[in-house]
JSON list of C-alpha atoms in Angstrom, two decimals:
[
{"chain": "A", "resi": 1, "resn": "MET", "atom": "CA", "xyz": [-35.06, -61.84, -5.68]},
{"chain": "A", "resi": 2, "resn": "LYS", "atom": "CA", "xyz": [-34.75, -65.51, -5.06]},
{"chain": "A", "resi": 3, "resn": "HIS", "atom": "CA", "xyz": [-38.36, -66.85, -5.51]},
{"chain": "A", "resi": 4, "resn": "ASN", "atom": "CA", "xyz": [-39.69, -70.16, -3.92]},
{"chain": "A", "resi": 5, "resn": "PRO", "atom": "CA", "xyz": [-40.16, -73.05, -6.01]},
{"chain": "A", "resi": 6, "resn": "GLY", "atom": "CA", "xyz": [-44.00, -73.46, -5.52]},
{"chain": "A", "resi": 7, "resn": "PHE", "atom": "CA", "xyz": [-44.17, -69.90, -6.60]},
{"chain": "A", "resi": 8, "resn": "LEU", "atom": "CA", "xyz": [-42.31, -70.37, -9.88]},
{"chain": "A", "resi": 9, "resn": "LYS", "atom": "CA", "xyz": [-44.16, -73.55, -10.62]},
{"chain": "A", "resi": 10, "resn": "LEU", "atom": "CA", "xyz": [-47.14, -71.45, -10.55]},
{"chain": "A", "resi": 11, "resn": "VAL", "atom": "CA", "xyz": [-45.79, -68.68, -12.49]},
{"chain": "A", "resi": 12, "resn": "ASP", "atom": "CA", "xyz": [-44.74, -71.23, -14.82]},
{"chain": "A", "resi": 13, "resn": "ALA", "atom": "CA", "xyz": [-48.04, -72.84, -15.43]},
{"chain": "A", "resi": 14, "resn": "ALA", "atom": "CA", "xyz": [-49.75, -69.15, -16.01]},
{"chain": "A", "resi": 15, "resn": "ARG", "atom": "CA", "xyz": [-46.84, -68.26, -18.35]},
{"chain": "A", "resi": 16, "resn": "ALA", "atom": "CA", "xyz": [-47.75, -71.23, -20.42]},
{"chain": "A", "resi": 17, "resn": "ARG", "atom": "CA", "xyz": [-51.62, -69.96, -20.66]},
{"chain": "A", "resi": 18, "resn": "VAL", "atom": "CA", "xyz": [-50.99, -66.27, -21.31]},
{"chain": "A", "resi": 19, "resn": "LYS", "atom": "CA", "xyz": [-49.30, -64.03, -23.89]},
{"chain": "A", "resi": 20, "resn": "GLU", "atom": "CA", "xyz": [-46.38, -62.36, -22.75]},
{"chain": "A", "resi": 21, "resn": "CYS", "atom": "CA", "xyz": [-44.38, -59.39, -24.52]},
{"chain": "A", "resi": 22, "resn": "THR", "atom": "CA", "xyz": [-41.18, -57.64, -24.02]},
{"chain": "A", "resi": 23, "resn": "ILE", "atom": "CA", "xyz": [-40.86, -54.15, -22.66]},
{"chain": "A", "resi": 24, "resn": "ALA", "atom": "CA", "xyz": [-39.74, -52.94, -26.27]},
{"chain": "A", "resi": 25, "resn": "GLU", "atom": "CA", "xyz": [-43.31, -54.38, -27.76]},
{"chain": "A", "resi": 26, "resn": "ALA", "atom": "CA", "xyz": [-44.93, -52.93, -24.86]},
{"chain": "A", "resi": 27, "resn": "LYS", "atom": "CA", "xyz": [-43.52, -49.55, -25.37]},
{"chain": "A", "resi": 28, "resn": "ALA", "atom": "CA", "xyz": [-44.12, -49.77, -29.33]},
{"chain": "A", "resi": 29, "resn": "LYS", "atom": "CA", "xyz": [-48.00, -50.77, -28.82]},
{"chain": "A", "resi": 30, "resn": "LEU", "atom": "CA", "xyz": [-48.21, -48.17, -26.38]},
{"chain": "A", "resi": 31, "resn": "ASP", "atom": "CA", "xyz": [-46.45, -45.52, -28.50]},
{"chain": "A", "resi": 32, "resn": "ARG", "atom": "CA", "xyz": [-48.86, -46.57, -31.45]},
{"chain": "A", "resi": 33, "resn": "GLY", "atom": "CA", "xyz": [-51.94, -45.97, -29.16]},
{"chain": "A", "resi": 34, "resn": "GLU", "atom": "CA", "xyz": [-52.82, -50.04, -29.37]},
{"chain": "A", "resi": 35, "resn": "VAL", "atom": "CA", "xyz": [-53.41, -50.36, -25.59]},
{"chain": "A", "resi": 36, "resn": "ALA", "atom": "CA", "xyz": [-56.44, -49.25, -23.92]},
{"chain": "A", "resi": 37, "resn": "HIS", "atom": "CA", "xyz": [-55.19, -49.99, -20.37]},
{"chain": "A", "resi": 38, "resn": "PHE", "atom": "CA", "xyz": [-51.56, -50.11, -19.26]},
{"chain": "A", "resi": 39, "resn": "LEU", "atom": "CA", "xyz": [-51.92, -51.47, -15.67]},
{"chain": "A", "resi": 40, "resn": "ASP", "atom": "CA", "xyz": [-49.48, -51.90, -13.06]},
{"chain": "A", "resi": 41, "resn": "VAL", "atom": "CA", "xyz": [-50.30, -54.68, -10.64]},
{"chain": "A", "resi": 42, "resn": "ARG", "atom": "CA", "xyz": [-47.71, -53.97, -7.89]},
{"chain": "A", "resi": 43, "resn": "GLU", "atom": "CA", "xyz": [-48.59, -53.23, -4.64]},
{"chain": "A", "resi": 44, "resn": "GLU", "atom": "CA", "xyz": [-49.59, -49.38, -3.66]},
{"chain": "A", "resi": 45, "resn": "ASN", "atom": "CA", "xyz": [-46.16, -48.63, -2.08]},
{"chain": "A", "resi": 46, "resn": "GLU", "atom": "CA", "xyz": [-44.25, -49.92, -5.32]},
{"chain": "A", "resi": 47, "resn": "PHE", "atom": "CA", "xyz": [-46.61, -47.89, -7.54]},
{"chain": "A", "resi": 48, "resn": "ALA", "atom": "CA", "xyz": [-46.27, -44.70, -5.10]},
{"chain": "A", "resi": 49, "resn": "LYS", "atom": "CA", "xyz": [-42.46, -44.90, -5.37]},
{"chain": "A", "resi": 50, "resn": "ASP", "atom": "CA", "xyz": [-42.55, -44.74, -9.48]},
{"chain": "A", "resi": 51, "resn": "HIS", "atom": "CA", "xyz": [-44.27, -46.47, -12.29]},
{"chain": "A", "resi": 52, "resn": "ALA", "atom": "CA", "xyz": [-44.09, -46.49, -15.94]},
{"chain": "A", "resi": 53, "resn": "LYS", "atom": "CA", "xyz": [-45.39, -43.38, -17.40]},
{"chain": "A", "resi": 54, "resn": "GLY", "atom": "CA", "xyz": [-49.09, -43.56, -18.20]},
{"chain": "A", "resi": 55, "resn": "ALA", "atom": "CA", "xyz": [-49.71, -46.64, -16.24]},
{"chain": "A", "resi": 56, "resn": "ARG", "atom": "CA", "xyz": [-52.62, -46.97, -13.81]},
{"chain": "A", "resi": 57, "resn": "HIS", "atom": "CA", "xyz": [-52.58, -48.89, -10.77]},
{"chain": "A", "resi": 58, "resn": "LEU", "atom": "CA", "xyz": [-54.60, -52.17, -9.87]},
{"chain": "A", "resi": 59, "resn": "ALA", "atom": "CA", "xyz": [-52.66, -54.05, -7.61]},
{"chain": "A", "resi": 60, "resn": "LYS", "atom": "CA", "xyz": [-52.75, -58.12, -8.00]},
{"chain": "A", "resi": 61, "resn": "GLY", "atom": "CA", "xyz": [-54.39, -58.58, -4.67]},
{"chain": "A", "resi": 62, "resn": "ILE", "atom": "CA", "xyz": [-57.60, -56.79, -5.92]},
{"chain": "A", "resi": 63, "resn": "ILE", "atom": "CA", "xyz": [-57.63, -56.86, -9.57]},
{"chain": "A", "resi": 64, "resn": "GLU", "atom": "CA", "xyz": [-60.05, -59.61, -9.83]},
{"chain": "A", "resi": 65, "resn": "ARG", "atom": "CA", "xyz": [-62.36, -57.70, -7.94]},
{"chain": "A", "resi": 66, "resn": "ASP", "atom": "CA", "xyz": [-62.21, -54.41, -9.35]},
{"chain": "A", "resi": 67, "resn": "ILE", "atom": "CA", "xyz": [-61.18, -55.03, -13.04]},
{"chain": "A", "resi": 68, "resn": "GLU", "atom": "CA", "xyz": [-64.94, -55.16, -14.47]},
{"chain": "A", "resi": 69, "resn": "THR", "atom": "CA", "xyz": [-65.37, -51.75, -13.04]},
{"chain": "A", "resi": 70, "resn": "LEU", "atom": "CA", "xyz": [-62.31, -50.41, -14.30]},
{"chain": "A", "resi": 71, "resn": "VAL", "atom": "CA", "xyz": [-62.43, -52.13, -17.61]},
{"chain": "A", "resi": 72, "resn": "PRO", "atom": "CA", "xyz": [-65.88, -53.26, -18.52]},
{"chain": "A", "resi": 73, "resn": "ASP", "atom": "CA", "xyz": [-65.04, -54.16, -22.01]},
{"chain": "A", "resi": 74, "resn": "LYS", "atom": "CA", "xyz": [-63.26, -57.70, -21.98]},
{"chain": "A", "resi": 75, "resn": "GLN", "atom": "CA", "xyz": [-62.10, -57.40, -25.66]},
{"chain": "A", "resi": 76, "resn": "VAL", "atom": "CA", "xyz": [-59.81, -54.35, -25.05]},
{"chain": "A", "resi": 77, "resn": "PRO", "atom": "CA", "xyz": [-56.14, -54.56, -25.13]},
{"chain": "A", "resi": 78, "resn": "ILE", "atom": "CA", "xyz": [-54.50, -54.71, -21.77]},
{"chain": "A", "resi": 79, "resn": "ILE", "atom": "CA", "xyz": [-51.09, -54.89, -20.72]},
{"chain": "A", "resi": 80, "resn": "LEU", "atom": "CA", "xyz": [-50.14, -55.52, -17.20]},
{"chain": "A", "resi": 81, "resn": "TYR", "atom": "CA", "xyz": [-46.79, -55.31, -15.32]},
{"chain": "A", "resi": 82, "resn": "CYS", "atom": "CA", "xyz": [-45.38, -55.99, -11.94]},
{"chain": "A", "resi": 83, "resn": "GLY", "atom": "CA", "xyz": [-41.62, -55.69, -10.64]},
{"chain": "A", "resi": 84, "resn": "GLY", "atom": "CA", "xyz": [-40.08, -58.56, -12.77]},
{"chain": "A", "resi": 85, "resn": "GLY", "atom": "CA", "xyz": [-43.01, -60.27, -14.68]},
{"chain": "A", "resi": 86, "resn": "TYR", "atom": "CA", "xyz": [-43.91, -62.79, -12.20]},
{"chain": "A", "resi": 87, "resn": "ARG", "atom": "CA", "xyz": [-47.08, -61.42, -10.56]},
{"chain": "A", "resi": 88, "resn": "SER", "atom": "CA", "xyz": [-48.39, -59.69, -13.91]},
{"chain": "A", "resi": 89, "resn": "ALA", "atom": "CA", "xyz": [-48.26, -63.51, -15.31]},
{"chain": "A", "resi": 90, "resn": "LEU", "atom": "CA", "xyz": [-50.45, -64.53, -12.67]},
{"chain": "A", "resi": 91, "resn": "ALA", "atom": "CA", "xyz": [-52.81, -61.59, -12.82]},
{"chain": "A", "resi": 92, "resn": "ALA", "atom": "CA", "xyz": [-52.97, -61.97, -16.84]},
{"chain": "A", "resi": 93, "resn": "ASP", "atom": "CA", "xyz": [-54.15, -65.76, -16.12]},
{"chain": "A", "resi": 94, "resn": "ALA", "atom": "CA", "xyz": [-56.94, -64.68, -13.69]},
{"chain": "A", "resi": 95, "resn": "LEU", "atom": "CA", "xyz": [-58.28, -62.13, -15.89]},
{"chain": "A", "resi": 96, "resn": "GLN", "atom": "CA", "xyz": [-58.21, -64.40, -18.86]},
{"chain": "A", "resi": 97, "resn": "GLN", "atom": "CA", "xyz": [-60.18, -66.89, -16.68]},
{"chain": "A", "resi": 98, "resn": "MET", "atom": "CA", "xyz": [-62.88, -64.05, -16.18]},
{"chain": "A", "resi": 99, "resn": "GLY", "atom": "CA", "xyz": [-63.17, -63.81, -19.85]},
{"chain": "A", "resi": 100, "resn": "TYR", "atom": "CA", "xyz": [-60.72, -61.11, -21.00]},
{"chain": "A", "resi": 101, "resn": "MET", "atom": "CA", "xyz": [-59.36, -61.89, -24.39]},
{"chain": "A", "resi": 102, "resn": "ASN", "atom": "CA", "xyz": [-56.46, -59.49, -25.10]},
{"chain": "A", "resi": 103, "resn": "VAL", "atom": "CA", "xyz": [-54.37, -59.32, -22.05]},
{"chain": "A", "resi": 104, "resn": "ILE", "atom": "CA", "xyz": [-50.83, -59.26, -22.14]},
{"chain": "A", "resi": 105, "resn": "SER", "atom": "CA", "xyz": [-48.00, -59.86, -19.37]},
{"chain": "A", "resi": 106, "resn": "MET", "atom": "CA", "xyz": [-45.09, -57.54, -20.15]},
{"chain": "A", "resi": 107, "resn": "GLY", "atom": "CA", "xyz": [-41.94, -59.63, -19.11]},
{"chain": "A", "resi": 108, "resn": "GLY", "atom": "CA", "xyz": [-39.07, -57.89, -17.07]},
{"chain": "A", "resi": 109, "resn": "GLY", "atom": "CA", "xyz": [-41.54, -55.79, -15.48]},
{"chain": "A", "resi": 110, "resn": "ILE", "atom": "CA", "xyz": [-40.71, -52.39, -14.03]},
{"chain": "A", "resi": 111, "resn": "LYS", "atom": "CA", "xyz": [-37.18, -53.41, -13.45]},
{"chain": "A", "resi": 112, "resn": "ALA", "atom": "CA", "xyz": [-36.72, -54.03, -17.21]},
{"chain": "A", "resi": 113, "resn": "TRP", "atom": "CA", "xyz": [-38.73, -50.82, -18.33]},
{"chain": "A", "resi": 114, "resn": "ARG", "atom": "CA", "xyz": [-36.51, -48.55, -15.86]},
{"chain": "A", "resi": 115, "resn": "ASP", "atom": "CA", "xyz": [-33.31, -50.08, -17.05]},
{"chain": "A", "resi": 116, "resn": "ALA", "atom": "CA", "xyz": [-34.09, -49.52, -20.69]},
{"chain": "A", "resi": 117, "resn": "GLY", "atom": "CA", "xyz": [-34.65, -45.82, -19.50]},
{"chain": "A", "resi": 118, "resn": "TYR", "atom": "CA", "xyz": [-38.26, -45.68, -20.66]},
{"chain": "A", "resi": 119, "resn": "PRO", "atom": "CA", "xyz": [-40.36, -42.74, -19.33]},
{"chain": "A", "resi": 120, "resn": "MET", "atom": "CA", "xyz": [-41.17, -42.87, -15.60]},
{"chain": "A", "resi": 121, "resn": "GLU", "atom": "CA", "xyz": [-43.72, -41.11, -13.30]},
{"chain": "A", "resi": 122, "resn": "ARG", "atom": "CA", "xyz": [-43.78, -40.59, -9.57]}
]
């Protein structure tokens, strides 16, 4: 997908402020039980099609509104992902601004997760 320059500028600025990990690093953390919340920030229809095994859905459009209900402890480890790692970087940036201290955006998103053959659910 070709992204617009203004969007890419916004994502680049967010990426400078957030932690990112590879899909392999994310899977290893999940396998070791080091992640309290694995959140898919894509749209509802994207999540319904398929998602990473064990992920919960909290769309980027509502994450700021609902995160404190789902994850009241701002210290617990959270990994966010989206389609390719752009929206998750923006969401991670917003959560950090809300005081979440251990948020990571998974680079490559669900596309890279799928391509690696990692477990999926429908």
